[in-house]
Amino acid sequence: MQKGFFGSLFDISFSSLITTRVIKVLYVLALIAIALFSLFFIVAAFHSSSGAGFFTLIILAPLGALLYTVYTRVILEFIIVVFRIAEYNGELVALTRQQMGLPAQTGSLAIAGTPTTTPPPATTTPQAAATPPPIPPESTPPPPETAGDDESAS
């Protein structure tokens, strides 16, 4: 069961994550900050001289905004991938526990220090473990033929 945003925000056990929910807001805030910084950079360049302002308006500000937008997007995508891996790993652990008949752990993430149960060891009968599998007759090599063996003559 998923908690609400504020339930997850104040969850001191960190069993539910909010990063995947707020990543869009962080990206929009980053885009606004990049746009404001570019505008400030253009105004400062025009205040210095009209030639520098025109150069900044046409080349520097759009290029800088593009580079910072790509950088921000890559960083946020990396963060979201790490958190999705953690979520999917939690789902895989829950499915594995369910298939093995082990008790399900509460929460979407395992908490450090929480004891985990290990799957029971595979049991084999002593007879099955001691008996090697039969070798098919066609896979056994024929006995080597020895010609002129001294021991066979005596």
mmCIF file of C-alpha atoms in Angstrom:
data_model
loop_
_atom_site.group_PDB
_atom_site.id
_atom_site.type_symbol
_atom_site.label_atom_id
_atom_site.label_comp_id
_atom_site.label_asym_id
_atom_site.label_seq_id
_atom_site.Cartn_x
_atom_site.Cartn_y
_atom_site.Cartn_z
ATOM 1 C CA MET A 1 0.000 0.000 0.000
ATOM 2 C CA GLN A 2 1.426 3.359 -0.993
ATOM 3 C CA LYS A 3 1.495 6.197 1.467
ATOM 4 C CA GLY A 4 0.483 9.710 0.542
ATOM 5 C CA PHE A 5 3.054 12.412 -0.182
ATOM 6 C CA PHE A 6 3.143 13.799 3.362
ATOM 7 C CA GLY A 7 3.037 10.304 4.838
ATOM 8 C CA SER A 8 6.103 9.415 2.796
ATOM 9 C CA LEU A 9 7.766 12.752 3.526
ATOM 10 C CA PHE A 10 7.614 12.242 7.285
ATOM 11 C CA ASP A 11 8.300 8.493 7.226
ATOM 12 C CA ILE A 12 11.423 8.276 9.384
ATOM 13 C CA SER A 13 12.045 4.633 8.432
ATOM 14 C CA PHE A 14 12.434 5.581 4.728
ATOM 15 C CA SER A 15 10.309 2.607 3.687
ATOM 16 C CA SER A 16 8.632 4.647 0.929
ATOM 17 C CA LEU A 17 10.382 7.003 -1.448
ATOM 18 C CA ILE A 18 9.242 10.444 -2.595
ATOM 19 C CA THR A 19 11.974 11.185 -5.118
ATOM 20 C CA THR A 20 10.099 9.537 -7.964
ATOM 21 C CA ARG A 21 7.097 11.734 -7.169
ATOM 22 C CA VAL A 22 8.891 15.098 -6.917
ATOM 23 C CA ILE A 23 11.397 14.715 -9.743
ATOM 24 C CA LYS A 24 9.125 16.547 -12.216
ATOM 25 C CA VAL A 25 8.792 19.497 -9.865
ATOM 26 C CA LEU A 26 12.566 19.600 -9.396
ATOM 27 C CA TYR A 27 13.067 19.625 -13.171
ATOM 28 C CA VAL A 28 10.607 22.503 -13.657
ATOM 29 C CA LEU A 29 12.303 24.467 -10.866
ATOM 30 C CA ALA A 30 15.695 23.843 -12.476
ATOM 31 C CA LEU A 31 14.382 25.067 -15.861
ATOM 32 C CA ILE A 32 13.028 28.241 -14.240
ATOM 33 C CA ALA A 33 16.367 28.830 -12.492
ATOM 34 C CA ILE A 34 18.266 28.335 -15.773
ATOM 35 C CA ALA A 35 15.962 30.773 -17.582
ATOM 36 C CA LEU A 36 16.328 33.412 -14.842
ATOM 37 C CA PHE A 37 20.106 33.014 -14.789
ATOM 38 C CA SER A 38 20.240 33.374 -18.585
ATOM 39 C CA LEU A 39 18.082 36.504 -18.443
ATOM 40 C CA PHE A 40 20.284 37.976 -15.708
ATOM 41 C CA PHE A 41 23.380 37.155 -17.784
ATOM 42 C CA ILE A 42 21.903 38.888 -20.854
ATOM 43 C CA VAL A 43 20.928 42.007 -18.868
ATOM 44 C CA ALA A 44 24.392 42.195 -17.302
ATOM 45 C CA ALA A 45 26.025 41.876 -20.736
ATOM 46 C CA PHE A 46 23.832 44.643 -22.220
ATOM 47 C CA HIS A 47 24.663 46.805 -19.212
ATOM 48 C CA SER A 48 28.354 46.335 -20.013
ATOM 49 C CA SER A 49 28.046 47.129 -23.729
ATOM 50 C CA SER A 50 25.518 46.646 -26.493
ATOM 51 C CA GLY A 51 27.926 44.458 -28.537
ATOM 52 C CA ALA A 52 28.535 42.118 -25.599
ATOM 53 C CA GLY A 53 24.801 42.085 -24.880
ATOM 54 C CA PHE A 54 23.948 41.172 -28.474
ATOM 55 C CA PHE A 55 26.628 38.429 -28.527
ATOM 56 C CA THR A 56 25.336 37.069 -25.221
ATOM 57 C CA LEU A 57 21.720 37.242 -26.384
ATOM 58 C CA ILE A 58 22.400 35.421 -29.649
ATOM 59 C CA ILE A 59 25.147 32.908 -28.723
ATOM 60 C CA LEU A 60 26.243 32.641 -25.078
ATOM 61 C CA ALA A 61 22.925 32.608 -23.205
ATOM 62 C CA PRO A 62 21.166 30.039 -25.445
ATOM 63 C CA LEU A 63 24.251 27.811 -25.513
ATOM 64 C CA GLY A 64 24.722 28.014 -21.748
ATOM 65 C CA ALA A 65 21.023 27.392 -21.114
ATOM 66 C CA LEU A 66 21.086 24.382 -23.419
ATOM 67 C CA LEU A 67 24.167 22.901 -21.745
ATOM 68 C CA TYR A 68 22.786 23.430 -18.235
ATOM 69 C CA THR A 69 19.425 21.960 -19.263
ATOM 70 C CA VAL A 70 21.092 18.836 -20.674
ATOM 71 C CA TYR A 71 23.287 18.541 -17.567
ATOM 72 C CA THR A 72 20.288 18.904 -15.251
ATOM 73 C CA ARG A 73 18.269 16.378 -17.224
ATOM 74 C CA VAL A 74 21.073 13.789 -17.169
ATOM 75 C CA ILE A 75 21.590 14.179 -13.417
ATOM 76 C CA LEU A 76 17.865 13.898 -12.667
ATOM 77 C CA GLU A 77 17.504 10.882 -14.973
ATOM 78 C CA PHE A 78 20.405 9.199 -13.207
ATOM 79 C CA ILE A 79 18.754 9.831 -9.856
ATOM 80 C CA ILE A 80 15.405 8.482 -11.043
ATOM 81 C CA VAL A 81 17.044 5.363 -12.506
ATOM 82 C CA VAL A 82 18.763 4.600 -9.198
ATOM 83 C CA PHE A 83 15.489 4.968 -7.301
ATOM 84 C CA ARG A 84 13.561 2.857 -9.823
ATOM 85 C CA ILE A 85 16.193 0.131 -9.552
ATOM 86 C CA ALA A 86 15.661 0.154 -5.788
ATOM 87 C CA GLU A 87 11.887 -0.070 -6.223
ATOM 88 C CA TYR A 88 12.089 -2.883 -8.782
ATOM 89 C CA ASN A 89 14.585 -4.747 -6.605
ATOM 90 C CA GLY A 90 12.139 -4.536 -3.716
ATOM 91 C CA GLU A 91 9.392 -5.923 -5.941
ATOM 92 C CA LEU A 92 11.638 -8.788 -7.078
ATOM 93 C CA VAL A 93 12.498 -9.662 -3.480
ATOM 94 C CA ALA A 94 8.797 -9.678 -2.575
ATOM 95 C CA LEU A 95 7.968 -11.936 -5.543
ATOM 96 C CA THR A 96 10.819 -14.285 -4.688
ATOM 97 C CA ARG A 97 9.674 -14.484 -1.083
ATOM 98 C CA GLN A 98 6.132 -15.185 -2.245
ATOM 99 C CA GLN A 99 7.253 -17.972 -4.593
ATOM 100 C CA MET A 100 9.426 -19.585 -1.925
ATOM 101 C CA GLY A 101 6.671 -19.397 0.674
ATOM 102 C CA LEU A 102 8.590 -17.065 2.978
ATOM 103 C CA PRO A 103 6.849 -14.347 4.982
ATOM 104 C CA ALA A 104 6.545 -11.046 3.130
ATOM 105 C CA GLN A 105 8.491 -8.102 4.486
ATOM 106 C CA THR A 106 6.515 -4.914 5.074
ATOM 107 C CA GLY A 107 7.505 -1.775 3.191
ATOM 108 C CA SER A 108 8.954 -1.376 -0.274
ATOM 109 C CA LEU A 109 12.590 -1.291 0.849
ATOM 110 C CA ALA A 110 14.539 -3.477 3.219
ATOM 111 C CA ILE A 111 15.739 -1.498 6.202
ATOM 112 C CA ALA A 112 19.352 -1.801 7.297
ATOM 113 C CA GLY A 113 19.696 -3.869 10.436
ATOM 114 C CA THR A 114 16.412 -5.721 9.905
ATOM 115 C CA PRO A 115 16.877 -9.474 10.192
ATOM 116 C CA THR A 116 16.064 -11.288 6.997
ATOM 117 C CA THR A 117 15.191 -14.922 6.653
ATOM 118 C CA THR A 118 17.234 -17.079 4.358
ATOM 119 C CA PRO A 119 15.631 -19.683 2.143
ATOM 120 C CA PRO A 120 15.736 -23.221 3.495
ATOM 121 C CA PRO A 121 18.563 -25.367 2.099
ATOM 122 C CA ALA A 122 17.700 -27.790 -0.648
ATOM 123 C CA THR A 123 17.245 -31.254 0.790
ATOM 124 C CA THR A 124 18.377 -34.391 -0.965
ATOM 125 C CA THR A 125 18.053 -37.980 0.085
ATOM 126 C CA PRO A 126 21.329 -39.653 1.082
ATOM 127 C CA GLN A 127 20.854 -42.307 -1.593
ATOM 128 C CA ALA A 128 20.354 -39.720 -4.360
ATOM 129 C CA ALA A 129 23.409 -37.772 -3.226
ATOM 130 C CA ALA A 130 25.663 -40.860 -3.064
ATOM 131 C CA THR A 131 24.610 -42.497 -6.329
ATOM 132 C CA PRO A 132 26.186 -41.014 -9.452
ATOM 133 C CA PRO A 133 24.028 -40.791 -12.548
ATOM 134 C CA PRO A 134 24.335 -43.767 -14.915
ATOM 135 C CA ILE A 135 26.658 -43.393 -17.889
ATOM 136 C CA PRO A 136 25.090 -44.240 -21.239
ATOM 137 C CA PRO A 137 26.860 -47.189 -22.947
ATOM 138 C CA GLU A 138 27.597 -45.292 -26.174
ATOM 139 C CA SER A 139 29.601 -42.651 -24.332
ATOM 140 C CA THR A 140 32.099 -45.094 -22.777
ATOM 141 C CA PRO A 141 35.292 -45.422 -24.794
ATOM 142 C CA PRO A 142 36.271 -48.911 -25.996
ATOM 143 C CA PRO A 143 39.203 -50.566 -24.229
ATOM 144 C CA PRO A 144 42.523 -49.872 -25.934
ATOM 145 C CA GLU A 145 43.873 -52.654 -28.077
ATOM 146 C CA THR A 146 47.455 -53.567 -27.301
ATOM 147 C CA ALA A 147 49.454 -55.480 -29.848
ATOM 148 C CA GLY A 148 52.423 -57.507 -28.695
ATOM 149 C CA ASP A 149 51.844 -57.038 -25.007
ATOM 150 C CA ASP A 150 54.505 -58.965 -23.027
ATOM 151 C CA GLU A 151 52.249 -59.797 -20.084
ATOM 152 C CA SER A 152 49.615 -61.483 -22.245
ATOM 153 C CA ALA A 153 52.188 -63.929 -23.647
ATOM 154 C CA SER A 154 53.389 -65.201 -20.267
#
